[in-house]
């Protein structure tokens, strides 16, 4: 079985969560299956092994899970991109548009710097607004975004176009 099929077999679609009209992709069964979790991290670690990555950045909160496992496997540090008010020291923040209203993400101002090459990790790419904000946070500190990677990409929402020219790598596409 391909890694994509293996992951797909462990994703549960939850209709109308967290609100009507959204089909939520629940990845908790992926996390609960040792072989699938290991396959994902091993695949990403191998894919990025020779890409001169200095840090992994995980987006709260499911990006922390995959991001930290990947950082450990690649012998890198994990940088946290968090919801507002969670990081205790000086932060940089980016506010971005949602379907209704806005959202904000923050990073510690000293988390990365010029010369660093950061791999951004999240569980799922939808419209790309979240990952675009993460890219702005990293580049706003003078570091380079080497690539973005996701376990799942909802390609019909065209998030990849929004992140261009940053490379998008996803293991499963719907
Ligand atoms: P977006 O900013 O539209 O690309 O949304 C990406 C963020 O929202 C990620 O952090 C995902 O975890 C979450 N997300 C968006 N849509 C879904 C979905 N259908 N199922 C699960 N998570 C989602």
PDB file of C-alpha atoms and ligand atoms in Angstrom:
ATOM      1  CA  UNK A   1       0.000   0.000   0.000  1.00  0.00           C
ATOM      2  CA  UNK A   2       1.269   3.522  -0.780  1.00  0.00           C
ATOM      3  CA  UNK A   3       1.828   5.920   2.102  1.00  0.00           C
ATOM      4  CA  UNK A   4      -1.057   8.060   0.780  1.00  0.00           C
ATOM      5  CA  UNK A   5      -3.434   5.085   0.875  1.00  0.00           C
ATOM      6  CA  UNK A   6      -2.168   4.099   4.317  1.00  0.00           C
ATOM      7  CA  UNK A   7      -2.855   7.616   5.661  1.00  0.00           C
ATOM      8  CA  UNK A   8      -6.233   7.855   3.900  1.00  0.00           C
ATOM      9  CA  UNK A   9      -7.312   4.599   5.526  1.00  0.00           C
ATOM     10  CA  UNK A  10      -6.851   6.295   8.929  1.00  0.00           C
ATOM     11  CA  UNK A  11      -8.524   9.661   8.228  1.00  0.00           C
ATOM     12  CA  UNK A  12     -12.096   9.984   9.440  1.00  0.00           C
ATOM     13  CA  UNK A  13     -14.432  12.479   7.743  1.00  0.00           C
ATOM     14  CA  UNK A  14     -16.655  14.285  10.248  1.00  0.00           C
ATOM     15  CA  UNK A  15     -19.496  16.196   8.522  1.00  0.00           C
ATOM     16  CA  UNK A  16     -20.623  19.570   9.917  1.00  0.00           C
ATOM     17  CA  UNK A  17     -17.734  19.935  12.402  1.00  0.00           C
ATOM     18  CA  UNK A  18     -16.933  22.463  13.826  1.00  0.00           C
ATOM     19  CA  UNK A  19     -19.773  24.090  11.879  1.00  0.00           C
ATOM     20  CA  UNK A  20     -22.326  23.194   9.239  1.00  0.00           C
ATOM     21  CA  UNK A  21     -20.979  22.625   5.730  1.00  0.00           C
ATOM     22  CA  UNK A  22     -17.391  21.753   6.800  1.00  0.00           C
ATOM     23  CA  UNK A  23     -16.178  18.182   6.382  1.00  0.00           C
ATOM     24  CA  UNK A  24     -13.587  17.956   9.137  1.00  0.00           C
ATOM     25  CA  UNK A  25     -10.651  15.650   8.415  1.00  0.00           C
ATOM     26  CA  UNK A  26      -9.970  13.962  11.752  1.00  0.00           C
ATOM     27  CA  UNK A  27      -6.351  12.817  11.938  1.00  0.00           C
ATOM     28  CA  UNK A  28      -6.488  11.391  15.472  1.00  0.00           C
ATOM     29  CA  UNK A  29      -6.699   7.794  14.097  1.00  0.00           C
ATOM     30  CA  UNK A  30      -3.500   8.547  12.132  1.00  0.00           C
ATOM     31  CA  UNK A  31      -1.792   9.523  15.388  1.00  0.00           C
ATOM     32  CA  UNK A  32      -3.116   6.451  17.174  1.00  0.00           C
ATOM     33  CA  UNK A  33      -1.660   4.059  14.594  1.00  0.00           C
ATOM     34  CA  UNK A  34       2.045   3.556  15.311  1.00  0.00           C
ATOM     35  CA  UNK A  35       2.963   2.338  11.807  1.00  0.00           C
ATOM     36  CA  UNK A  36       1.208   5.223  10.043  1.00  0.00           C
ATOM     37  CA  UNK A  37       2.616   7.894  12.353  1.00  0.00           C
ATOM     38  CA  UNK A  38       6.107   6.465  11.868  1.00  0.00           C
ATOM     39  CA  UNK A  39       5.659   6.225   8.082  1.00  0.00           C
ATOM     40  CA  UNK A  40       4.676   9.918   7.887  1.00  0.00           C
ATOM     41  CA  UNK A  41       7.605  11.159   9.957  1.00  0.00           C
ATOM     42  CA  UNK A  42      10.133   8.856   8.228  1.00  0.00           C
ATOM     43  CA  UNK A  43       8.869   9.962   4.804  1.00  0.00           C
ATOM     44  CA  UNK A  44       9.135  13.677   5.635  1.00  0.00           C
ATOM     45  CA  UNK A  45      12.517  13.295   7.362  1.00  0.00           C
ATOM     46  CA  UNK A  46      13.918  11.551   4.274  1.00  0.00           C
ATOM     47  CA  UNK A  47      12.313  14.046   1.873  1.00  0.00           C
ATOM     48  CA  UNK A  48      13.915  17.025   3.651  1.00  0.00           C
ATOM     49  CA  UNK A  49      17.186  15.380   4.722  1.00  0.00           C
ATOM     50  CA  UNK A  50      19.355  17.169   2.141  1.00  0.00           C
ATOM     51  CA  UNK A  51      17.468  20.476   1.964  1.00  0.00           C
ATOM     52  CA  UNK A  52      19.654  22.398   4.448  1.00  0.00           C
ATOM     53  CA  UNK A  53      16.817  22.888   6.923  1.00  0.00           C
ATOM     54  CA  UNK A  54      17.862  24.564  10.185  1.00  0.00           C
ATOM     55  CA  UNK A  55      14.499  24.588  12.028  1.00  0.00           C
ATOM     56  CA  UNK A  56      11.036  23.076  11.856  1.00  0.00           C
ATOM     57  CA  UNK A  57       8.128  25.454  12.569  1.00  0.00           C
ATOM     58  CA  UNK A  58       4.878  23.862  13.772  1.00  0.00           C
ATOM     59  CA  UNK A  59       1.523  25.655  13.577  1.00  0.00           C
ATOM     60  CA  UNK A  60      -0.745  25.339  16.643  1.00  0.00           C
ATOM     61  CA  UNK A  61      -1.949  22.858  17.434  1.00  0.00           C
ATOM     62  CA  UNK A  62      -1.820  19.769  15.226  1.00  0.00           C
ATOM     63  CA  UNK A  63       1.276  21.152  13.494  1.00  0.00           C
ATOM     64  CA  UNK A  64       3.045  20.845  16.855  1.00  0.00           C
ATOM     65  CA  UNK A  65       2.483  17.082  16.896  1.00  0.00           C
ATOM     66  CA  UNK A  66       3.895  16.312  13.445  1.00  0.00           C
ATOM     67  CA  UNK A  67       6.400  19.172  13.654  1.00  0.00           C
ATOM     68  CA  UNK A  68       7.971  18.039  16.912  1.00  0.00           C
ATOM     69  CA  UNK A  69       8.213  14.409  15.826  1.00  0.00           C
ATOM     70  CA  UNK A  70       9.831  15.542  12.561  1.00  0.00           C
ATOM     71  CA  UNK A  71      12.206  17.913  14.364  1.00  0.00           C
ATOM     72  CA  UNK A  72      13.335  15.047  16.588  1.00  0.00           C
ATOM     73  CA  UNK A  73      13.788  12.711  13.599  1.00  0.00           C
ATOM     74  CA  UNK A  74      15.800  15.368  11.721  1.00  0.00           C
ATOM     75  CA  UNK A  75      17.793  16.475  14.764  1.00  0.00           C
ATOM     76  CA  UNK A  76      16.471  20.053  14.485  1.00  0.00           C
ATOM     77  CA  UNK A  77      14.736  22.459  16.855  1.00  0.00           C
ATOM     78  CA  UNK A  78      11.002  23.118  16.787  1.00  0.00           C
ATOM     79  CA  UNK A  79       9.724  26.717  16.515  1.00  0.00           C
ATOM     80  CA  UNK A  80       6.193  27.356  17.771  1.00  0.00           C
ATOM     81  CA  UNK A  81       3.702  29.412  15.765  1.00  0.00           C
ATOM     82  CA  UNK A  82       0.869  30.045  18.173  1.00  0.00           C
ATOM     83  CA  UNK A  83      -2.522  31.603  18.660  1.00  0.00           C
ATOM     84  CA  UNK A  84      -2.464  35.096  20.244  1.00  0.00           C
ATOM     85  CA  UNK A  85      -1.535  35.573  23.886  1.00  0.00           C
ATOM     86  CA  UNK A  86       0.139  32.169  24.387  1.00  0.00           C
ATOM     87  CA  UNK A  87       3.809  33.038  23.907  1.00  0.00           C
ATOM     88  CA  UNK A  88       5.261  34.705  27.008  1.00  0.00           C
ATOM     89  CA  UNK A  89       8.022  36.889  25.564  1.00  0.00           C
ATOM     90  CA  UNK A  90       8.258  39.512  22.789  1.00  0.00           C
ATOM     91  CA  UNK A  91       6.347  38.330  19.737  1.00  0.00           C
ATOM     92  CA  UNK A  92       5.746  39.218  16.124  1.00  0.00           C
ATOM     93  CA  UNK A  93       2.185  38.730  14.933  1.00  0.00           C
ATOM     94  CA  UNK A  94       0.349  38.494  11.635  1.00  0.00           C
ATOM     95  CA  UNK A  95      -3.405  38.930  11.258  1.00  0.00           C
ATOM     96  CA  UNK A  96      -5.138  37.277   8.310  1.00  0.00           C
ATOM     97  CA  UNK A  97      -8.626  37.133   6.816  1.00  0.00           C
ATOM     98  CA  UNK A  98     -11.020  34.266   7.441  1.00  0.00           C
ATOM     99  CA  UNK A  99     -14.363  33.653   5.760  1.00  0.00           C
ATOM    100  CA  UNK A 100     -15.934  35.580   8.640  1.00  0.00           C
ATOM    101  CA  UNK A 101     -13.581  37.936  10.482  1.00  0.00           C
ATOM    102  CA  UNK A 102      -9.846  37.624  11.102  1.00  0.00           C
ATOM    103  CA  UNK A 103      -7.372  35.453  12.960  1.00  0.00           C
ATOM    104  CA  UNK A 104      -3.892  36.111  14.326  1.00  0.00           C
ATOM    105  CA  UNK A 105      -0.762  33.989  14.727  1.00  0.00           C
ATOM    106  CA  UNK A 106       2.345  34.835  16.727  1.00  0.00           C
ATOM    107  CA  UNK A 107       5.992  33.808  16.935  1.00  0.00           C
ATOM    108  CA  UNK A 108       8.668  34.733  19.455  1.00  0.00           C
ATOM    109  CA  UNK A 109      10.648  37.596  17.948  1.00  0.00           C
ATOM    110  CA  UNK A 110      13.953  35.781  18.553  1.00  0.00           C
ATOM    111  CA  UNK A 111      12.803  32.306  17.414  1.00  0.00           C
ATOM    112  CA  UNK A 112      14.590  32.449  14.035  1.00  0.00           C
ATOM    113  CA  UNK A 113      16.884  34.916  12.291  1.00  0.00           C
ATOM    114  CA  UNK A 114      18.581  35.756   9.016  1.00  0.00           C
ATOM    115  CA  UNK A 115      20.450  32.732   7.665  1.00  0.00           C
ATOM    116  CA  UNK A 116      17.964  30.206   9.083  1.00  0.00           C
ATOM    117  CA  UNK A 117      16.052  27.933   6.664  1.00  0.00           C
ATOM    118  CA  UNK A 118      12.731  26.887   8.116  1.00  0.00           C
ATOM    119  CA  UNK A 119      10.374  24.052   7.166  1.00  0.00           C
ATOM    120  CA  UNK A 120       6.764  24.904   8.113  1.00  0.00           C
ATOM    121  CA  UNK A 121       4.588  21.936   9.145  1.00  0.00           C
ATOM    122  CA  UNK A 122       0.830  21.656   9.655  1.00  0.00           C
ATOM    123  CA  UNK A 123      -1.664  18.819   9.507  1.00  0.00           C
ATOM    124  CA  UNK A 124      -3.847  20.216   6.733  1.00  0.00           C
ATOM    125  CA  UNK A 125      -3.763  22.841   3.965  1.00  0.00           C
ATOM    126  CA  UNK A 126      -7.204  24.279   3.202  1.00  0.00           C
ATOM    127  CA  UNK A 127      -7.428  27.883   1.902  1.00  0.00           C
ATOM    128  CA  UNK A 128      -3.785  28.519   2.805  1.00  0.00           C
ATOM    129  CA  UNK A 129      -4.509  31.540   5.009  1.00  0.00           C
ATOM    130  CA  UNK A 130      -2.897  29.938   8.068  1.00  0.00           C
ATOM    131  CA  UNK A 131       0.242  28.790   6.265  1.00  0.00           C
ATOM    132  CA  UNK A 132       0.541  32.137   4.466  1.00  0.00           C
ATOM    133  CA  UNK A 133       0.528  33.886   7.849  1.00  0.00           C
ATOM    134  CA  UNK A 134       3.185  31.434   9.087  1.00  0.00           C
ATOM    135  CA  UNK A 135       5.367  32.235   6.060  1.00  0.00           C
ATOM    136  CA  UNK A 136       5.002  35.966   6.801  1.00  0.00           C
ATOM    137  CA  UNK A 137       6.022  35.407  10.428  1.00  0.00           C
ATOM    138  CA  UNK A 138       9.182  33.504   9.482  1.00  0.00           C
ATOM    139  CA  UNK A 139      10.228  35.839   6.656  1.00  0.00           C
ATOM    140  CA  UNK A 140       9.339  38.856   8.816  1.00  0.00           C
ATOM    141  CA  UNK A 141      12.123  37.763  11.187  1.00  0.00           C
ATOM    142  CA  UNK A 142      14.586  37.646   8.283  1.00  0.00           C
ATOM    143  CA  UNK A 143      14.707  33.848   7.958  1.00  0.00           C
ATOM    144  CA  UNK A 144      13.955  31.886   4.791  1.00  0.00           C
ATOM    145  CA  UNK A 145      11.068  29.443   4.367  1.00  0.00           C
ATOM    146  CA  UNK A 146      12.554  26.344   2.720  1.00  0.00           C
ATOM    147  CA  UNK A 147       9.132  24.753   2.136  1.00  0.00           C
ATOM    148  CA  UNK A 148       5.739  24.059   3.674  1.00  0.00           C
ATOM    149  CA  UNK A 149       4.513  20.511   4.265  1.00  0.00           C
ATOM    150  CA  UNK A 150       1.159  19.035   5.196  1.00  0.00           C
ATOM    151  CA  UNK A 151      -0.220  15.598   5.846  1.00  0.00           C
ATOM    152  CA  UNK A 152      -3.438  16.542   3.986  1.00  0.00           C
ATOM    153  CA  UNK A 153      -4.128  19.058   1.205  1.00  0.00           C
ATOM    154  CA  UNK A 154      -7.670  20.029   0.174  1.00  0.00           C
ATOM    155  CA  UNK A 155      -6.601  20.885  -3.378  1.00  0.00           C
ATOM    156  CA  UNK A 156     -10.047  22.182  -4.444  1.00  0.00           C
ATOM    157  CA  UNK A 157      -9.486  25.200  -2.147  1.00  0.00           C
ATOM    158  CA  UNK A 158      -6.314  26.187  -4.078  1.00  0.00           C
ATOM    159  CA  UNK A 159      -4.225  26.917  -0.979  1.00  0.00           C
ATOM    160  CA  UNK A 160      -1.110  25.999  -2.962  1.00  0.00           C
ATOM    161  CA  UNK A 161      -1.590  28.994  -5.282  1.00  0.00           C
ATOM    162  CA  UNK A 162      -1.866  31.296  -2.298  1.00  0.00           C
ATOM    163  CA  UNK A 163       1.491  30.047  -0.926  1.00  0.00           C
ATOM    164  CA  UNK A 164       3.320  30.319  -4.260  1.00  0.00           C
ATOM    165  CA  UNK A 165       6.271  30.581  -4.839  1.00  0.00           C
ATOM    166  CA  UNK A 166       6.876  28.646  -1.593  1.00  0.00           C
ATOM    167  CA  UNK A 167       6.991  24.891  -2.229  1.00  0.00           C
ATOM    168  CA  UNK A 168       4.038  22.882  -0.925  1.00  0.00           C
ATOM    169  CA  UNK A 169       4.480  19.184  -0.179  1.00  0.00           C
ATOM    170  CA  UNK A 170       1.485  17.141   0.956  1.00  0.00           C
ATOM    171  CA  UNK A 171       1.219  13.424   1.566  1.00  0.00           C
ATOM    172  CA  UNK A 172      -2.504  13.051   0.827  1.00  0.00           C
ATOM    173  CA  UNK A 173      -4.571  15.185  -1.568  1.00  0.00           C
ATOM    174  CA  UNK A 174      -8.349  15.385  -1.830  1.00  0.00           C
TER     175      UNK A 174
HETATM  176  P1  LIG B   1      -6.532  27.263   6.032  1.00  0.00           P
HETATM  177  O1  LIG B   1      -5.967  28.467   6.716  1.00  0.00           O
HETATM  178  O2  LIG B   1      -7.867  27.549   5.391  1.00  0.00           O
HETATM  179  O3  LIG B   1      -5.553  26.634   5.079  1.00  0.00           O
HETATM  180  O4  LIG B   1      -6.877  26.205   7.174  1.00  0.00           O
HETATM  181  C1  LIG B   1      -5.871  25.404   7.684  1.00  0.00           C
HETATM  182  C2  LIG B   1      -6.008  25.194   9.172  1.00  0.00           C
HETATM  183  O5  LIG B   1      -7.341  24.925   9.563  1.00  0.00           O
HETATM  184  C3  LIG B   1      -5.174  24.010   9.596  1.00  0.00           C
HETATM  185  O6  LIG B   1      -4.505  24.340  10.801  1.00  0.00           O
HETATM  186  C4  LIG B   1      -6.169  22.880   9.776  1.00  0.00           C
HETATM  187  O7  LIG B   1      -5.864  22.137  10.907  1.00  0.00           O
HETATM  188  C5  LIG B   1      -7.536  23.567   9.913  1.00  0.00           C
HETATM  189  N1  LIG B   1      -8.543  23.031   8.964  1.00  0.00           N
HETATM  190  C6  LIG B   1      -9.122  23.715   7.939  1.00  0.00           C
HETATM  191  N2  LIG B   1     -10.022  22.974   7.298  1.00  0.00           N
HETATM  192  C7  LIG B   1     -10.031  21.766   7.899  1.00  0.00           C
HETATM  193  C8  LIG B   1     -10.746  20.529   7.676  1.00  0.00           C
HETATM  194  N3  LIG B   1     -11.654  20.387   6.684  1.00  0.00           N
HETATM  195  N4  LIG B   1     -10.476  19.487   8.493  1.00  0.00           N
HETATM  196  C9  LIG B   1      -9.561  19.613   9.494  1.00  0.00           C
HETATM  197  N5  LIG B   1      -8.868  20.734   9.761  1.00  0.00           N
HETATM  198  C10 LIG B   1      -9.090  21.813   8.975  1.00  0.00           C
END
